[in-house]
PDB file of C-alpha atoms and ligand atoms in Angstrom:
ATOM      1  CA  UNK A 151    -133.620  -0.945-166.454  1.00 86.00           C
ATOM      2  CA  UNK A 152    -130.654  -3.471-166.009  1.00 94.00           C
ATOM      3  CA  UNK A 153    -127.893  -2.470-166.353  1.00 97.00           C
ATOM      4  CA  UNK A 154    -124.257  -3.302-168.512  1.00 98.00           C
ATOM      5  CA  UNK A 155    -120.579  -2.355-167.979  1.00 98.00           C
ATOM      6  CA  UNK A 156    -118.013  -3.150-170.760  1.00 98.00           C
ATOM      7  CA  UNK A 157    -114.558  -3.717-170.060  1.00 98.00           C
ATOM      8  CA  UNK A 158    -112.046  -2.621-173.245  1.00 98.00           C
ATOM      9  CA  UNK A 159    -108.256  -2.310-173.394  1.00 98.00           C
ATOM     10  CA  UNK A 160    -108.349  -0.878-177.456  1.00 98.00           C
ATOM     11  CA  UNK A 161    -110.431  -0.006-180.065  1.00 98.00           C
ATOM     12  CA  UNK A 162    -113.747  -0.443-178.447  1.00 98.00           C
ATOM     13  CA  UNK A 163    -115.664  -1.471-181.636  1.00 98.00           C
ATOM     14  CA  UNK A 164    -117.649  -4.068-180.019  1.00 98.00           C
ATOM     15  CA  UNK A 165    -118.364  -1.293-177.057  1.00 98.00           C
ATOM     16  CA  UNK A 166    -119.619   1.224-179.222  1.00 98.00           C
ATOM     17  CA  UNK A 167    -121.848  -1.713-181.061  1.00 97.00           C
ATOM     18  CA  UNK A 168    -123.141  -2.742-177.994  1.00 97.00           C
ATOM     19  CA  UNK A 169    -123.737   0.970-176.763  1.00 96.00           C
ATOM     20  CA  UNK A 170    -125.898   1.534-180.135  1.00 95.00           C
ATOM     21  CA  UNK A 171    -127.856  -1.545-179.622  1.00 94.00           C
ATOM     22  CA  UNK A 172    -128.613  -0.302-176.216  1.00 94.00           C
ATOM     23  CA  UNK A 173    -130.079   3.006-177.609  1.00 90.00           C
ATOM     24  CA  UNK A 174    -131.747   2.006-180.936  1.00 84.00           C
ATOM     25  CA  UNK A 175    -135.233   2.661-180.572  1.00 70.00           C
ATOM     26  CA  UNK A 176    -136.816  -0.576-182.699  1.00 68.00           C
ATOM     27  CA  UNK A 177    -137.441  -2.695-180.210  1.00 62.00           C
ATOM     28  CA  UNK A 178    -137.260  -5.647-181.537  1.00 63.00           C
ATOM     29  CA  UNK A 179    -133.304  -4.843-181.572  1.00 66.00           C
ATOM     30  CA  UNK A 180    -133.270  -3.373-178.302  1.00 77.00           C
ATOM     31  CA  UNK A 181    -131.374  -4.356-175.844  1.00 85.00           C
ATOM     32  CA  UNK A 182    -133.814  -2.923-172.788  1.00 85.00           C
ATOM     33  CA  UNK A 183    -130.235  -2.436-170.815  1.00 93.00           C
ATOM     34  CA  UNK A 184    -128.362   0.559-170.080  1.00 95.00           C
ATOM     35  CA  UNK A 185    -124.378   1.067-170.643  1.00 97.00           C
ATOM     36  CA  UNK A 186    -123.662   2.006-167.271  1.00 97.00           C
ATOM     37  CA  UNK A 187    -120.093   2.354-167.851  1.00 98.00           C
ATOM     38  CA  UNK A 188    -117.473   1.225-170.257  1.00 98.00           C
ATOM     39  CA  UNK A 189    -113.951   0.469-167.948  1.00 98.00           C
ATOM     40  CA  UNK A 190    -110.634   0.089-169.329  1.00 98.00           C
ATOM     41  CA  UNK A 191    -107.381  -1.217-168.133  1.00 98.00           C
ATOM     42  CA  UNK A 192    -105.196   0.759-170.380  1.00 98.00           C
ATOM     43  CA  UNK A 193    -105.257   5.149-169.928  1.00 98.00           C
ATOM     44  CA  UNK A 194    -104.443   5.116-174.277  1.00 98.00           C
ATOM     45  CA  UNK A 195    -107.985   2.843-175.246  1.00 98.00           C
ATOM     46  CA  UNK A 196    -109.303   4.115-178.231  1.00 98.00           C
ATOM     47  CA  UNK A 197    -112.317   3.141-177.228  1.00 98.00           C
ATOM     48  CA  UNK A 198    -112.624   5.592-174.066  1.00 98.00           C
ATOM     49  CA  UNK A 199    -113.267   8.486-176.165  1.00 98.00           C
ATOM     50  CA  UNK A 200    -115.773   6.690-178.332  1.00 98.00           C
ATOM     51  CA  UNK A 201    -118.196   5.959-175.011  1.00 98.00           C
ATOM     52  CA  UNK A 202    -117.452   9.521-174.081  1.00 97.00           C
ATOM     53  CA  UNK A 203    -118.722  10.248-177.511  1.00 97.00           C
ATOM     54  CA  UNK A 204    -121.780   8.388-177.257  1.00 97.00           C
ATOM     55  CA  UNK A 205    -122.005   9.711-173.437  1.00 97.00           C
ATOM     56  CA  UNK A 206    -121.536   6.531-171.501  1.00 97.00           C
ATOM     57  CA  UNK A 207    -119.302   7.101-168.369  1.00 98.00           C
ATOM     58  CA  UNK A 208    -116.223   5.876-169.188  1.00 98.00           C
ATOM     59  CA  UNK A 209    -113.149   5.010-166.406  1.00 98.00           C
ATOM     60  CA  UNK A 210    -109.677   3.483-166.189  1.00 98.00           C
ATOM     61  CA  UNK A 211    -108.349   1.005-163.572  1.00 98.00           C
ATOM     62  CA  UNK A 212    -104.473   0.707-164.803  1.00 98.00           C
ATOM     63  CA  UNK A 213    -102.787  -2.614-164.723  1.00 98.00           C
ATOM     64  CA  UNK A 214     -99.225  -1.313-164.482  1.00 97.00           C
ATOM     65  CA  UNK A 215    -100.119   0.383-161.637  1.00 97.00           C
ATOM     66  CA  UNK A 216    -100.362  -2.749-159.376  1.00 96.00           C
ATOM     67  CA  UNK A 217     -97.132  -3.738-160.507  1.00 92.00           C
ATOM     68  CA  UNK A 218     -95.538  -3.867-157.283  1.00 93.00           C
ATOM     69  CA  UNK A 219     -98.483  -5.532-155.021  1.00 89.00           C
ATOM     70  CA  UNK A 220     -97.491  -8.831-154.145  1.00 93.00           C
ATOM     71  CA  UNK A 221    -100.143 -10.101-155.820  1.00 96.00           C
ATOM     72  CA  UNK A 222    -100.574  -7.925-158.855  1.00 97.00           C
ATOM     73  CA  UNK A 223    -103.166  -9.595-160.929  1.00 97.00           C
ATOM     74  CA  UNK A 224    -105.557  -9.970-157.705  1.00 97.00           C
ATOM     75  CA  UNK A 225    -105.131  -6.384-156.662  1.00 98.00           C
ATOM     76  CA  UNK A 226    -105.892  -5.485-160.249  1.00 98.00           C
ATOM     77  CA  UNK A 227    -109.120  -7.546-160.042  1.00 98.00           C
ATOM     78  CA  UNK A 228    -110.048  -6.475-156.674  1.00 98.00           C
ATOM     79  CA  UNK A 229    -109.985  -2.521-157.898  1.00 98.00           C
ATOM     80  CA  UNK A 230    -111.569  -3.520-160.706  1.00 98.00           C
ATOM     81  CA  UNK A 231    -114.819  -5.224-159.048  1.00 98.00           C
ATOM     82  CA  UNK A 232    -114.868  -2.191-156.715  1.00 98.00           C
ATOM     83  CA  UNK A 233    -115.809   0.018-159.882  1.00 98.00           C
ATOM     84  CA  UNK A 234    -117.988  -2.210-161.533  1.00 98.00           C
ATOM     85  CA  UNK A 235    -120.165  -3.207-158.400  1.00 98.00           C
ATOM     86  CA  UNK A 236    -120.889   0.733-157.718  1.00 98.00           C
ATOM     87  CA  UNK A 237    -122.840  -0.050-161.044  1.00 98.00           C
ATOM     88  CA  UNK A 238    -124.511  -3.356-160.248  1.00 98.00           C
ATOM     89  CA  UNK A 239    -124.436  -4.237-163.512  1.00 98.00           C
ATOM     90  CA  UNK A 240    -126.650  -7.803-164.570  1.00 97.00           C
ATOM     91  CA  UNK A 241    -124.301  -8.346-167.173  1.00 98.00           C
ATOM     92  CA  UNK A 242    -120.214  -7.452-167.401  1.00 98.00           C
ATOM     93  CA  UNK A 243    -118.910  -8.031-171.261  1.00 98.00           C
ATOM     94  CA  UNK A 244    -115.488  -8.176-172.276  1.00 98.00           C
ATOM     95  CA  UNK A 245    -115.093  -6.230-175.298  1.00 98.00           C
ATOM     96  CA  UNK A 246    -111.303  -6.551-176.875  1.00 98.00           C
ATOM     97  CA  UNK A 247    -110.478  -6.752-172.924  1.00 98.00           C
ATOM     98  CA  UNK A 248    -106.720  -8.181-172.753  1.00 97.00           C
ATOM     99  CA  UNK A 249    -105.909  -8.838-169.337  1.00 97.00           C
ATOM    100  CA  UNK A 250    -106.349 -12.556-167.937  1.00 96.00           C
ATOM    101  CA  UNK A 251    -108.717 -12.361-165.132  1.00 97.00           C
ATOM    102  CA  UNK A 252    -108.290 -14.715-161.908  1.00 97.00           C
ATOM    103  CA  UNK A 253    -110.597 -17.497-160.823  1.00 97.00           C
ATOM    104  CA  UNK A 254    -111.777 -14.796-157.523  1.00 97.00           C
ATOM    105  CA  UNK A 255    -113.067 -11.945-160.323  1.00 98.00           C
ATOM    106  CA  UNK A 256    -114.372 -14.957-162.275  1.00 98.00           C
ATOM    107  CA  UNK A 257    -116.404 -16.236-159.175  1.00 98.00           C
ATOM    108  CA  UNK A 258    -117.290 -13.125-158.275  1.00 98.00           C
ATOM    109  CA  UNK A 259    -119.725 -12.232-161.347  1.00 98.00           C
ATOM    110  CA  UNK A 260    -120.247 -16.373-162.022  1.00 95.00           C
ATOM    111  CA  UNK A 261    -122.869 -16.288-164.637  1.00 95.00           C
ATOM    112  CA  UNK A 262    -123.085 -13.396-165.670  1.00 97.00           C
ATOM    113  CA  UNK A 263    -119.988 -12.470-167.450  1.00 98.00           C
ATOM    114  CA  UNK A 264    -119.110 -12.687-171.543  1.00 98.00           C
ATOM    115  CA  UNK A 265    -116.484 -12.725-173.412  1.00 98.00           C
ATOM    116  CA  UNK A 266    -116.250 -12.692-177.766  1.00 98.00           C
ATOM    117  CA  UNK A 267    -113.059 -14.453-178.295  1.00 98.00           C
ATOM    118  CA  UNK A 268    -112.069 -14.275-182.469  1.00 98.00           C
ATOM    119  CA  UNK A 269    -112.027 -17.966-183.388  1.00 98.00           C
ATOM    120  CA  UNK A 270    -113.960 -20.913-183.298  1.00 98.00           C
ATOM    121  CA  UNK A 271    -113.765 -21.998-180.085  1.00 98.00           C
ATOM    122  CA  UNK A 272    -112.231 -24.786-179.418  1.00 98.00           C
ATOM    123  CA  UNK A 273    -109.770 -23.869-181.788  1.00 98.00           C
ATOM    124  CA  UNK A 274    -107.240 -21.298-180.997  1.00 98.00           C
ATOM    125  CA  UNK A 275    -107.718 -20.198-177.453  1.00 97.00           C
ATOM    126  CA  UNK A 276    -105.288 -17.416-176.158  1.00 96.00           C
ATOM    127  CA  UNK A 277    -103.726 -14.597-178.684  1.00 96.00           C
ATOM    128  CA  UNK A 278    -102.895 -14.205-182.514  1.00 98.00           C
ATOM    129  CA  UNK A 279    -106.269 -16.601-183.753  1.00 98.00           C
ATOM    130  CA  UNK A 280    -106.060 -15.150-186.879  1.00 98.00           C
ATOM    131  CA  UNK A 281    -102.683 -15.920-188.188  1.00 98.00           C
ATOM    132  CA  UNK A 282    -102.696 -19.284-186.507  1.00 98.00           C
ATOM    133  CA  UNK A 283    -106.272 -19.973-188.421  1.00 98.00           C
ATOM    134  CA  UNK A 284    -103.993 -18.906-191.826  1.00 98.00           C
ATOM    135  CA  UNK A 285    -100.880 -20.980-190.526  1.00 98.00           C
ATOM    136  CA  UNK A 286    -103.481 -23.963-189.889  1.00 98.00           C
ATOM    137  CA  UNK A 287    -104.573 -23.901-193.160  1.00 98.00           C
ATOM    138  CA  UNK A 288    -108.347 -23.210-192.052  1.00 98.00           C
ATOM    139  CA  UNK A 289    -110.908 -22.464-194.780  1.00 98.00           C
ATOM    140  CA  UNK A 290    -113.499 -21.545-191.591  1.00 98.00           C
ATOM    141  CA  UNK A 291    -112.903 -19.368-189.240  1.00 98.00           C
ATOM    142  CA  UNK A 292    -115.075 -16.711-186.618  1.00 98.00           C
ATOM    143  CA  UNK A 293    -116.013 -15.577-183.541  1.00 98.00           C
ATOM    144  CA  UNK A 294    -117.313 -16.833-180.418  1.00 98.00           C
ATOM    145  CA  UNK A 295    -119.642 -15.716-177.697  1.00 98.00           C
ATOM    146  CA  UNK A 296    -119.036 -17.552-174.169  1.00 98.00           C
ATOM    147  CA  UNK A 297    -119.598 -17.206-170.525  1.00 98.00           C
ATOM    148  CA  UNK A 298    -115.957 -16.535-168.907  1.00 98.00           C
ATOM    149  CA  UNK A 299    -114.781 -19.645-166.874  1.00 95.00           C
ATOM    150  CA  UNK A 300    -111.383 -19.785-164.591  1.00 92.00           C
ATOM    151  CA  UNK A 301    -109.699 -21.557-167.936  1.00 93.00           C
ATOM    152  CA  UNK A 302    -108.993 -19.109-170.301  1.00 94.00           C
ATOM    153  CA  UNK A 303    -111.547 -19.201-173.524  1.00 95.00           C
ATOM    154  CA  UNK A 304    -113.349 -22.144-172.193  1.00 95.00           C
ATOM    155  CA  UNK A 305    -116.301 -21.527-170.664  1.00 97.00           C
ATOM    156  CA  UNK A 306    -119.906 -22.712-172.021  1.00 98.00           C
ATOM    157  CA  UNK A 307    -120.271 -21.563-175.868  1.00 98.00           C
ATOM    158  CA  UNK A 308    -123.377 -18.771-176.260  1.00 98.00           C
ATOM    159  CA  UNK A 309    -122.896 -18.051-179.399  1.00 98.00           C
ATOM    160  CA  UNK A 310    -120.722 -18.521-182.976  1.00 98.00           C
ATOM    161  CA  UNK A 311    -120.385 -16.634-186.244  1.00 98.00           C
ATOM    162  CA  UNK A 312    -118.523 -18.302-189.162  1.00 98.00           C
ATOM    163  CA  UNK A 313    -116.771 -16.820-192.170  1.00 98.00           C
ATOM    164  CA  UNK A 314    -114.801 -18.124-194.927  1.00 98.00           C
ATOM    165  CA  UNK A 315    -110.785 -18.192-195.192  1.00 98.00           C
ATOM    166  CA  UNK A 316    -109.973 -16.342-198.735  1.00 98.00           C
ATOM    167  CA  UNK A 317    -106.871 -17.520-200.177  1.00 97.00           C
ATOM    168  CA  UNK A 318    -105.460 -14.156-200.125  1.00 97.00           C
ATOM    169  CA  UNK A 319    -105.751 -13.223-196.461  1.00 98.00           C
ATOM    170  CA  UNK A 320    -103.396 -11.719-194.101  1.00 98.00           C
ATOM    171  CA  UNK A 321    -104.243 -11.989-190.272  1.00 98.00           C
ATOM    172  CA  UNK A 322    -105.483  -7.985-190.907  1.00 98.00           C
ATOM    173  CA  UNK A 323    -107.709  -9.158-193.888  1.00 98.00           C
ATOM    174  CA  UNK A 324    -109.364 -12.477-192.077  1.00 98.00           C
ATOM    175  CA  UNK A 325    -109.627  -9.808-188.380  1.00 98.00           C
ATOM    176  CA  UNK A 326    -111.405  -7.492-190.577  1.00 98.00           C
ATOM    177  CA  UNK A 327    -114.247  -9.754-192.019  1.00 98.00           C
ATOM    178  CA  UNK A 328    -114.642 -11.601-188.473  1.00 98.00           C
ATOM    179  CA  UNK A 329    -115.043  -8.145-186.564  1.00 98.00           C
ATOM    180  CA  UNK A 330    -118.377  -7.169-188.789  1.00 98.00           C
ATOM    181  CA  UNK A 331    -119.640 -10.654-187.407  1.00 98.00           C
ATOM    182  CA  UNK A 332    -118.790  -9.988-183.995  1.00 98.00           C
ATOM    183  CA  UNK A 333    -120.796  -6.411-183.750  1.00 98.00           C
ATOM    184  CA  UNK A 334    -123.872  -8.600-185.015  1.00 97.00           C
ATOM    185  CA  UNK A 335    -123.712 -11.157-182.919  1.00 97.00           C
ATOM    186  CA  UNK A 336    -122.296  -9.648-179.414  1.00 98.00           C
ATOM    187  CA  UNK A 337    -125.358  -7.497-178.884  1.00 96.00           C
ATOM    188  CA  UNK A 338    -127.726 -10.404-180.145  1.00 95.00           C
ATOM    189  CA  UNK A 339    -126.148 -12.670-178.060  1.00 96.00           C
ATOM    190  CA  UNK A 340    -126.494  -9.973-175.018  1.00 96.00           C
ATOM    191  CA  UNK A 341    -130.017  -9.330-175.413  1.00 94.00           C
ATOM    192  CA  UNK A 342    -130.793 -12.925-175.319  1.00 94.00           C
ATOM    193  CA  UNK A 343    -129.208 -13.415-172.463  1.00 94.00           C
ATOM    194  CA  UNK A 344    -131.031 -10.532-170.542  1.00 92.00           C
ATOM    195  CA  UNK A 345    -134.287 -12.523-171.474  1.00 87.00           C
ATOM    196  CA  UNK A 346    -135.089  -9.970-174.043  1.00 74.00           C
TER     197      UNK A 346
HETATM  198  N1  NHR B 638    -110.153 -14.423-168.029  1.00 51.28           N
HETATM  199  C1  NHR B 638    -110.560 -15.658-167.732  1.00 51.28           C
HETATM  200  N2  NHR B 638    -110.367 -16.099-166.505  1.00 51.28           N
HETATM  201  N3  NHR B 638    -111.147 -16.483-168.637  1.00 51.28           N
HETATM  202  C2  NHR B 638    -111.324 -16.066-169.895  1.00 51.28           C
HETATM  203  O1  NHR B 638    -111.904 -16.873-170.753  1.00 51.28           O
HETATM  204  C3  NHR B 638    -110.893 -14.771-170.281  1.00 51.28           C
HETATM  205  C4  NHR B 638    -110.299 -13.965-169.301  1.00 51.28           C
HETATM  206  C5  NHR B 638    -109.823 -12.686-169.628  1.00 51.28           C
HETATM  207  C6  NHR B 638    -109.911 -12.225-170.917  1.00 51.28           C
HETATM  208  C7  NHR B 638    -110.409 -12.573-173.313  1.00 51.28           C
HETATM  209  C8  NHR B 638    -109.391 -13.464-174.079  1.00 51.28           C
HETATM  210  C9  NHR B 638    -109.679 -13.520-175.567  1.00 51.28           C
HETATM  211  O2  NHR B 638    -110.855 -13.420-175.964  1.00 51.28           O
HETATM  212  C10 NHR B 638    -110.464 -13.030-171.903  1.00 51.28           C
HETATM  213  C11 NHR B 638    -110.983 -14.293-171.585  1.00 51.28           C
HETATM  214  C12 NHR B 638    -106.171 -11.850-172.881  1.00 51.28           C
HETATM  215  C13 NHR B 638    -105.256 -12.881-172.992  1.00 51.28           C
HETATM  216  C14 NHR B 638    -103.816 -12.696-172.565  1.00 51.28           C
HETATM  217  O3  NHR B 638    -103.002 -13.575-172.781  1.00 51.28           O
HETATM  218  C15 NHR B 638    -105.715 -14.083-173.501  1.00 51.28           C
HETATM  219  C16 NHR B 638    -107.045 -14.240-173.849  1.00 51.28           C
HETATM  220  C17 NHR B 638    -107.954 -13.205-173.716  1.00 51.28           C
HETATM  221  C18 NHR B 638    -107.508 -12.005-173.227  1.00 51.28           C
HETATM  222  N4  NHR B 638    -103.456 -11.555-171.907  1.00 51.28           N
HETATM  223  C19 NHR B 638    -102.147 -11.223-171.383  1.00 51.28           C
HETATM  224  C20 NHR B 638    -102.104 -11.322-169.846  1.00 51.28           C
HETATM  225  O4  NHR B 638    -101.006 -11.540-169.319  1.00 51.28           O
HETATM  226  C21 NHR B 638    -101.744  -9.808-171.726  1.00 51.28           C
HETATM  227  C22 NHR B 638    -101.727  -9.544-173.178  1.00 51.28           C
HETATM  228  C23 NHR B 638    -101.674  -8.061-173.508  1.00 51.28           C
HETATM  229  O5  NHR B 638    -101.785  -7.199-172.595  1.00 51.28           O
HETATM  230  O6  NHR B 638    -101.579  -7.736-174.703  1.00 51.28           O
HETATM  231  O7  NHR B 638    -103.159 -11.112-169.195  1.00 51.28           O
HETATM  232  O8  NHR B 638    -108.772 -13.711-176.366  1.00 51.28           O
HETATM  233  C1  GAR B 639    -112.106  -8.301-181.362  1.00 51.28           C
HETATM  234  O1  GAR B 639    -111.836  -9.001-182.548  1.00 51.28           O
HETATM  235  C2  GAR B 639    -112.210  -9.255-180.200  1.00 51.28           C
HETATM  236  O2  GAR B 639    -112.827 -10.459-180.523  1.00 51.28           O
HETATM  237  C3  GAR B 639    -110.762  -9.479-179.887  1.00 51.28           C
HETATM  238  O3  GAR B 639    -110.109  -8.251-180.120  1.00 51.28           O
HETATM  239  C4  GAR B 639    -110.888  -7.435-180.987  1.00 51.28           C
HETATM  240  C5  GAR B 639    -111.282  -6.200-180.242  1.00 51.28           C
HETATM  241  O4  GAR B 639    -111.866  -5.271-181.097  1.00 51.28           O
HETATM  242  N1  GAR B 639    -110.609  -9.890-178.541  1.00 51.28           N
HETATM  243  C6  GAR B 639    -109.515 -10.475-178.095  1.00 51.28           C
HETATM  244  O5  GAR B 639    -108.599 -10.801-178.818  1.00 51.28           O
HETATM  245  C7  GAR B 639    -109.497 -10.688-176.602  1.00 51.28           C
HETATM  246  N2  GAR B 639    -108.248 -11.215-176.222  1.00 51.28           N
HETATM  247  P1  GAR B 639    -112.684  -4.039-180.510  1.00 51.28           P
HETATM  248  O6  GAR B 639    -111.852  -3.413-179.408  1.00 51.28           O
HETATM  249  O7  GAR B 639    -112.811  -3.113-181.674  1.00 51.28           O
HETATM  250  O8  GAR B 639    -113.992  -4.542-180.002  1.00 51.28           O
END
C-alpha cells in the first residue's frame, strides 16, 4: 500500500476529504493509498484533531520555532522532510498548507508533491484569490490542482474545477462554493496520479 502524508496549517477540510477517500470501500473511488500522517506547521490546526478523529497520526513541526536559525525557512524545511521521510510517502499534498516552501524541500520530493491553490491558475497566484477574483470583476472562478514548482503556484496544472461568480458574493460566499469543488477534485486528482 503506498502511502500519503498531508501537510495542513487550518481547517483541514481537504485532509479529512482525502482521508475518507482513502478509506471508502467502493473501489472505484478508492484511493488504494494510506494516510500515513497528516503534519502541520501550526500547534492550533483545526484540522489536527479531525485526523486524530479519523485515526490518522497526526504531528506538528512549528514554524516560529526556527525563528532564530540563520536560515529559518530552510531549517523549517529540513525538520519537516525529516518527519515526512520516516513515512516514505509516494505522494506529499498540501492541504490549506500556508508556509512557502524553498526550492531544496521542493527538489527534494520533485514529482511527487501537490498543491490545490483556490483560483484559476494563472490567475491570482499567492493569498486573498477570492476577493481579488470579486475586485477583478470575474464571473469564473475555482480551484486548481498542480505539482509544486520552486515559483510559487506555478508548477504544471493537474487539475481545475470552475464555478460561477454570483453577483452577491463576498470572498466568504465565492470560498465556500469553491471548497465543495476542491474535496471532489483533490482526491480524484490524487488517485489518478497514483495510477489508480
Ligand atoms: N511552495 C512552493 N515552493 N511552491 C508552491 O507552489 C507552493 C509552496 C508552498 C505552499 C500553497 C500556496 C497556495 O495554494 C503553496 C504553494 C502560502 C503562501 C504564503 O504567502 C502563498 C501561497 C501558498 C501558500 N505564505 C506566507 C509565507 O511567508 C505565510 C502566510 C501565512 O502564514 O498566513 O510563507 O496559495
Ligand atoms: C482551501 O480553499 C485551499 O485551496 C486554500 O485554503 C483552503 C484550505 O481549506 N489553500 C490556500 O490558500 C493555500 N495557500 P482546508 O484547510 O479546509 O482544506
Amino acid at each position: 500500500m503506498k502511502n500519503i502524508v498531508i501537510l495542513i496549517s487550518g481547517e483541514g477540510s481537504n485532509m479529512e476529504a482525502i482521508i475518507r477517500a482513502a478509506k471508502v470501500q467502493n473501489w472505484e473511488k478508492n484511493l488504494q493509498a494510506r494516510v500515513a500522517a497528516v503534519i502541520s506547521n501550526r500547534p492550533s490546526a483545526k484540522g489536527l484533531g479531525l485526523a486524530q478523529h479519523h485515526g490518522v497520526t497526526s504531528q506538528v513541526v512549528d514554524h516560529t520555532t526556527f525563528a532564530i536559525d540563520t536560515n529559518p525557512r530552510e531549517a523549517f524545511d529540513t525538520a519537516l522532510i525529516k518527519e515526512i521521510d520516516q513515512y516514505a510517502p509516494a505522494l506529499v499534498v498540501l492541504a490549506g498548507f500556508m508556509r512557502i516552501l524553498t526550492p531544496m524541500f521542493v527538489a527534494h520530493y520533485q514529482g511527487r508533491l501537490i498543491n490545490i491553490h483556490p483560483s484559476l491558475l494563472p490567475a491570482f497566484p499567492g493569498l486573498r484569490t477570492h476577493q481579488r477574483a470579486i475586485e477583478a470583476g470575474c464571473q469564473f472562478a475555482g480551484a486548481t490542482v498542480h505539482l509544486v514548482s520552486a515559483e510559487l503556484d506555478h508548477g504544471p496544472i493537474l487539475a481545475q474545477a470552475v464555478v460561477p461568480v454570483m453577483e452577491d458574493d463576498t470572498p466568504e460566499s465565492l470560498a465556500a462554493r469553491v471548497l465543495t469543488q476542491e474535496h471532489l477534485i483533490y482526491p480524484a486528482t490524487i488517485a489518478k496520479l497514483l495510477g489508480n
